[in-house]
C-alpha cells in the first residue's frame, strides 16, 4: 500500500516506524526495565498498548501461559470501550467481526398461563443515542489480538513475553533506579520450573482475581457473596424460541435467563439461573453438570425448547462482589510515590451479567498508561500517579453498587414482581452506566473545577464526539476520532464568530498566542517530538 508521509513510501500505515532511541530491546526478557506488567488479559494488554507509544520507556509484559489466549470467557464490549479502540485505530475492524446489540427484549410469565413465557417489551440498547459506536459481542481473545497487534506495530515494537509466572517481589531502597526486584518462574521451555530475578521501576499486577501481585503488597479483596449461582453456556442449538438472535432478559416461574447472541451468527450465550446456594455450600454448586443447566434452561423457556447440538464452553459461578481498599502499594494519604499498581480483576470482582468486567479492566489501565508514560518521559511529576487509585477506586465501587442492583433484579423470582415492566425501565433508565458513560472524575490535580468555562462538556467525563466540518479542507469527520493513544496531548478550540468580517476574534488571538514561544505547546513539547495542533 502506498501512503504519503515525507514523500511516497511503500508500506502499511498501521505499522509505525520503529523508534531509534538507543534503547536496547532484547528478544529475551531483560534483567532491568522501566515497567513490568504481569498478565496479558484485557487490563494488561491495554496497558501494554498504551505504553507502546512511549518507545523511550522500556516496557515488558509477561504471562504464565505459553502463548496467546485462544478462547476467552468475556465477550461484552460496551460503546465506551469501542470509542477507546478508535484511539488505537481498530474500532471499525473489530466492529465488522462482532455481533452488534441494538435492542434488549424482555420476557415474563404469561398472565393467562404462568408456566409459559411471553415477550412483554422491547428496549433500544442505546435509548439516548449517546455514542456513534455500538455495543458489541466479541470474544475476549480477539480484543487481546488487536491490542497486541497495535503494540507490535508501535514505535516500541512491544511483544508479550510468555512462559513467565510472578512469584514474589522485594522492595530495595538501595536500588533507586529499579527499586522493585521481582522473582519469576519459567512455566515452559528449556528452563521450566527454574526462577529468575528482574528489576523494574514500576510493577503492575493485571493477574486476575487471584492476583499474586495484590497479595505481595498486602491488599485483599473484601466483600460478600449473593448466595446465588448461575450456569453460563456457549452453545449451538436448534430452537423455536423466536428471539434467539436478540439479547433478552427472560424471567419465568422456573427462573431467569440472560440470553446473548454471539458473533458469527450461530452460537449464543445463556446465563441460566440455578437458584440460591446454602451458606455452607463451599463451592459444591460449581460441580453442577452441563446436562442440569440445559434442562433448567428448557424449563425457563417453556413453551419453547432448546435442542443443544454442541457446547463450546460452559461454567458455573456464584455471584460475588469484592473490592480492594486501594489500587497501589502506598498507604492512604501517603505522599510516597507508588511503585506497584494493580488493575482489573485484581482490584474488583462482580457478576458477569452486566457485561462490565473486561470493559472496566481496560479503562483502569487506559487511565494508568498515559500517566506512567508522562512520568517516565519526564513530562509530569511522580505525584500524578496518585490519581490512578483515587480515580479508579470510586469507579469500581460505583460498578459494584450497580451490579448488585442489576444482579438482584435478574435473580428476583417472577412471582415477586408486581410490575413486569420494572426490569425494562431499570435497563433503559441506567443504560448510560453499563455503556461506560457515567464515569466522571472528581476535582484533583488534573481535573479542575471551572465548569462554567466548559459549557456542554462536563469536566472529568469522556470527550463527547460530534460530526463537524474541518475548516482546512471542508471534510466531514467525527471530532472525537481525531485523538489517538499516541502519548500526545490534544487541544480542542471551539471558535467564536468575529464581531465584524475581517476583524480579529478571540480565536485568532488565541492562535497567535499558541504559536508564540511562551505558549504551552512550545514550553512542554520535547524537542524530539513534533507538536500536534488541533
PDB file of C-alpha atoms in Angstrom, residues 331-471:
ATOM      1  CA  UNK A 331      -0.776   3.841  52.491  1.00  0.00           C
ATOM      2  CA  UNK A 332      -3.830   6.076  52.420  1.00  0.00           C
ATOM      3  CA  UNK A 333      -2.955   9.797  52.264  1.00  0.00           C
ATOM      4  CA  UNK A 334       0.712   8.929  51.727  1.00  0.00           C
ATOM      5  CA  UNK A 335       2.930  11.287  49.725  1.00  0.00           C
ATOM      6  CA  UNK A 336       5.319   8.463  48.818  1.00  0.00           C
ATOM      7  CA  UNK A 337       5.461   7.636  45.136  1.00  0.00           C
ATOM      8  CA  UNK A 338       3.509   4.479  44.306  1.00  0.00           C
ATOM      9  CA  UNK A 339       5.681   1.920  42.549  1.00  0.00           C
ATOM     10  CA  UNK A 340       3.334  -1.058  42.371  1.00  0.00           C
ATOM     11  CA  UNK A 341      -0.189  -0.955  40.958  1.00  0.00           C
ATOM     12  CA  UNK A 342      -2.995  -3.452  40.454  1.00  0.00           C
ATOM     13  CA  UNK A 343      -5.760  -3.277  37.864  1.00  0.00           C
ATOM     14  CA  UNK A 344      -8.811  -5.117  36.576  1.00  0.00           C
ATOM     15  CA  UNK A 345      -9.998  -8.228  38.385  1.00  0.00           C
ATOM     16  CA  UNK A 346      -7.040  -7.917  40.750  1.00  0.00           C
ATOM     17  CA  UNK A 347      -8.919  -4.914  42.218  1.00  0.00           C
ATOM     18  CA  UNK A 348     -12.624  -5.615  41.767  1.00  0.00           C
ATOM     19  CA  UNK A 349     -14.884  -8.586  41.020  1.00  0.00           C
ATOM     20  CA  UNK A 350     -18.607  -8.778  40.314  1.00  0.00           C
ATOM     21  CA  UNK A 351     -21.118 -10.749  38.273  1.00  0.00           C
ATOM     22  CA  UNK A 352     -20.733 -11.186  34.522  1.00  0.00           C
ATOM     23  CA  UNK A 353     -24.306 -10.322  33.591  1.00  0.00           C
ATOM     24  CA  UNK A 354     -23.820  -6.557  33.282  1.00  0.00           C
ATOM     25  CA  UNK A 355     -21.008  -7.094  30.769  1.00  0.00           C
ATOM     26  CA  UNK A 356     -18.592  -4.882  32.677  1.00  0.00           C
ATOM     27  CA  UNK A 357     -15.544  -6.928  33.671  1.00  0.00           C
ATOM     28  CA  UNK A 358     -13.412  -6.628  30.544  1.00  0.00           C
ATOM     29  CA  UNK A 359     -14.558  -3.058  29.918  1.00  0.00           C
ATOM     30  CA  UNK A 360     -13.796  -1.614  33.346  1.00  0.00           C
ATOM     31  CA  UNK A 361     -10.497  -3.510  33.452  1.00  0.00           C
ATOM     32  CA  UNK A 362      -9.384  -1.887  30.204  1.00  0.00           C
ATOM     33  CA  UNK A 363     -10.482   1.542  31.409  1.00  0.00           C
ATOM     34  CA  UNK A 364      -8.397   1.032  34.562  1.00  0.00           C
ATOM     35  CA  UNK A 365      -5.191   0.743  32.585  1.00  0.00           C
ATOM     36  CA  UNK A 366      -6.223   3.241  29.906  1.00  0.00           C
ATOM     37  CA  UNK A 367      -6.244   5.635  32.865  1.00  0.00           C
ATOM     38  CA  UNK A 368      -2.881   4.425  34.196  1.00  0.00           C
ATOM     39  CA  UNK A 369      -0.969   4.042  30.932  1.00  0.00           C
ATOM     40  CA  UNK A 370      -0.600   7.655  29.902  1.00  0.00           C
ATOM     41  CA  UNK A 371       0.274   8.656  33.456  1.00  0.00           C
ATOM     42  CA  UNK A 372       3.167   6.202  33.616  1.00  0.00           C
ATOM     43  CA  UNK A 373       4.291   7.325  30.169  1.00  0.00           C
ATOM     44  CA  UNK A 374       4.226  11.008  31.093  1.00  0.00           C
ATOM     45  CA  UNK A 375       6.112  10.427  34.348  1.00  0.00           C
ATOM     46  CA  UNK A 376       8.758   8.162  32.837  1.00  0.00           C
ATOM     47  CA  UNK A 377       9.450  10.607  30.000  1.00  0.00           C
ATOM     48  CA  UNK A 378       9.834  13.483  32.446  1.00  0.00           C
ATOM     49  CA  UNK A 379       6.748  15.404  31.325  1.00  0.00           C
ATOM     50  CA  UNK A 380       4.804  15.023  34.588  1.00  0.00           C
ATOM     51  CA  UNK A 381       5.727  14.757  38.272  1.00  0.00           C
ATOM     52  CA  UNK A 382       5.528  11.422  40.064  1.00  0.00           C
ATOM     53  CA  UNK A 383       2.662  12.783  42.164  1.00  0.00           C
ATOM     54  CA  UNK A 384       0.447  12.292  39.091  1.00  0.00           C
ATOM     55  CA  UNK A 385       0.479   8.551  39.796  1.00  0.00           C
ATOM     56  CA  UNK A 386      -1.572   9.017  42.983  1.00  0.00           C
ATOM     57  CA  UNK A 387      -4.575   9.984  40.853  1.00  0.00           C
ATOM     58  CA  UNK A 388      -4.880   6.459  39.417  1.00  0.00           C
ATOM     59  CA  UNK A 389      -6.092   4.754  42.599  1.00  0.00           C
ATOM     60  CA  UNK A 390      -8.075   7.803  43.701  1.00  0.00           C
ATOM     61  CA  UNK A 391      -9.998   7.960  40.419  1.00  0.00           C
ATOM     62  CA  UNK A 392     -10.487   4.295  39.623  1.00  0.00           C
ATOM     63  CA  UNK A 393     -11.435   3.109  43.118  1.00  0.00           C
ATOM     64  CA  UNK A 394     -14.550   5.306  43.021  1.00  0.00           C
ATOM     65  CA  UNK A 395     -15.487   3.889  39.623  1.00  0.00           C
ATOM     66  CA  UNK A 396     -15.065   0.312  40.861  1.00  0.00           C
ATOM     67  CA  UNK A 397     -17.296   0.977  43.862  1.00  0.00           C
ATOM     68  CA  UNK A 398     -19.952   2.513  41.602  1.00  0.00           C
ATOM     69  CA  UNK A 399     -19.760  -0.559  39.378  1.00  0.00           C
ATOM     70  CA  UNK A 400     -20.258  -2.939  42.286  1.00  0.00           C
ATOM     71  CA  UNK A 401     -23.229  -0.919  43.552  1.00  0.00           C
ATOM     72  CA  UNK A 402     -24.819  -1.020  40.088  1.00  0.00           C
ATOM     73  CA  UNK A 403     -24.112  -4.716  39.593  1.00  0.00           C
ATOM     74  CA  UNK A 404     -25.652  -5.631  42.941  1.00  0.00           C
ATOM     75  CA  UNK A 405     -28.884  -3.966  41.857  1.00  0.00           C
ATOM     76  CA  UNK A 406     -28.892  -5.489  38.360  1.00  0.00           C
ATOM     77  CA  UNK A 407     -27.975  -8.978  39.612  1.00  0.00           C
ATOM     78  CA  UNK A 408     -30.665  -8.915  42.280  1.00  0.00           C
ATOM     79  CA  UNK A 409     -33.296  -7.862  39.739  1.00  0.00           C
ATOM     80  CA  UNK A 410     -32.260 -10.627  37.334  1.00  0.00           C
ATOM     81  CA  UNK A 411     -32.452 -13.195  40.147  1.00  0.00           C
ATOM     82  CA  UNK A 412     -35.776 -11.945  41.535  1.00  0.00           C
ATOM     83  CA  UNK A 413     -38.428 -14.700  41.314  1.00  0.00           C
ATOM     84  CA  UNK A 414     -41.170 -13.976  38.808  1.00  0.00           C
ATOM     85  CA  UNK A 415     -43.949 -14.233  41.403  1.00  0.00           C
ATOM     86  CA  UNK A 416     -42.405 -11.377  43.408  1.00  0.00           C
ATOM     87  CA  UNK A 417     -42.780  -8.865  40.569  1.00  0.00           C
ATOM     88  CA  UNK A 418     -45.759  -6.569  40.980  1.00  0.00           C
ATOM     89  CA  UNK A 419     -44.917  -4.767  37.738  1.00  0.00           C
ATOM     90  CA  UNK A 420     -43.433  -6.779  34.866  1.00  0.00           C
ATOM     91  CA  UNK A 421     -42.149  -3.574  33.267  1.00  0.00           C
ATOM     92  CA  UNK A 422     -39.855  -2.682  36.171  1.00  0.00           C
ATOM     93  CA  UNK A 423     -36.811  -4.539  34.825  1.00  0.00           C
ATOM     94  CA  UNK A 424     -37.136  -2.928  31.377  1.00  0.00           C
ATOM     95  CA  UNK A 425     -37.435   0.541  32.923  1.00  0.00           C
ATOM     96  CA  UNK A 426     -34.352  -0.039  35.064  1.00  0.00           C
ATOM     97  CA  UNK A 427     -32.447  -1.178  31.972  1.00  0.00           C
ATOM     98  CA  UNK A 428     -33.309   1.912  29.926  1.00  0.00           C
ATOM     99  CA  UNK A 429     -33.005   4.422  32.770  1.00  0.00           C
ATOM    100  CA  UNK A 430     -29.496   3.233  33.675  1.00  0.00           C
ATOM    101  CA  UNK A 431     -28.260   2.482  30.134  1.00  0.00           C
ATOM    102  CA  UNK A 432     -25.515   5.114  30.264  1.00  0.00           C
ATOM    103  CA  UNK A 433     -23.807   3.454  33.222  1.00  0.00           C
ATOM    104  CA  UNK A 434     -23.058   0.000  31.768  1.00  0.00           C
ATOM    105  CA  UNK A 435     -22.238   1.634  28.424  1.00  0.00           C
ATOM    106  CA  UNK A 436     -19.373   3.354  30.243  1.00  0.00           C
ATOM    107  CA  UNK A 437     -20.537   6.957  30.022  1.00  0.00           C
ATOM    108  CA  UNK A 438     -21.297   7.811  33.642  1.00  0.00           C
ATOM    109  CA  UNK A 439     -17.644   7.915  34.676  1.00  0.00           C
ATOM    110  CA  UNK A 440     -16.817  11.379  35.973  1.00  0.00           C
ATOM    111  CA  UNK A 441     -13.581  12.014  37.814  1.00  0.00           C
ATOM    112  CA  UNK A 442     -13.762  14.410  40.730  1.00  0.00           C
ATOM    113  CA  UNK A 443     -11.665  17.608  41.010  1.00  0.00           C
ATOM    114  CA  UNK A 444      -7.995  16.829  41.579  1.00  0.00           C
ATOM    115  CA  UNK A 445      -4.569  17.958  40.453  1.00  0.00           C
ATOM    116  CA  UNK A 446      -5.568  17.110  36.862  1.00  0.00           C
ATOM    117  CA  UNK A 447      -9.327  17.751  36.871  1.00  0.00           C
ATOM    118  CA  UNK A 448     -10.195  21.375  37.525  1.00  0.00           C
ATOM    119  CA  UNK A 449     -13.392  22.910  38.825  1.00  0.00           C
ATOM    120  CA  UNK A 450     -14.067  25.676  36.279  1.00  0.00           C
ATOM    121  CA  UNK A 451     -17.175  24.073  34.796  1.00  0.00           C
ATOM    122  CA  UNK A 452     -18.635  27.442  33.810  1.00  0.00           C
ATOM    123  CA  UNK A 453     -15.859  27.745  31.226  1.00  0.00           C
ATOM    124  CA  UNK A 454     -16.750  24.405  29.607  1.00  0.00           C
ATOM    125  CA  UNK A 455     -20.472  24.618  28.871  1.00  0.00           C
ATOM    126  CA  UNK A 456     -21.660  21.382  27.291  1.00  0.00           C
ATOM    127  CA  UNK A 457     -18.558  19.399  28.255  1.00  0.00           C
ATOM    128  CA  UNK A 458     -18.761  18.100  31.846  1.00  0.00           C
ATOM    129  CA  UNK A 459     -15.276  18.283  33.327  1.00  0.00           C
ATOM    130  CA  UNK A 460     -13.964  14.873  34.291  1.00  0.00           C
ATOM    131  CA  UNK A 461     -16.116  12.958  31.785  1.00  0.00           C
ATOM    132  CA  UNK A 462     -15.142  11.458  28.460  1.00  0.00           C
ATOM    133  CA  UNK A 463     -14.837  13.745  25.426  1.00  0.00           C
ATOM    134  CA  UNK A 464     -18.165  13.552  23.595  1.00  0.00           C
ATOM    135  CA  UNK A 465     -17.756  13.319  19.844  1.00  0.00           C
ATOM    136  CA  UNK A 466     -19.791  15.185  17.233  1.00  0.00           C
ATOM    137  CA  UNK A 467     -19.992  15.479  13.452  1.00  0.00           C
ATOM    138  CA  UNK A 468     -18.034  18.540  12.312  1.00  0.00           C
ATOM    139  CA  UNK A 469     -16.639  20.031   9.109  1.00  0.00           C
ATOM    140  CA  UNK A 470     -12.876  20.528   9.175  1.00  0.00           C
ATOM    141  CA  UNK A 471     -12.138  24.115   8.175  1.00  0.00           C
TER     142      UNK A 471
END
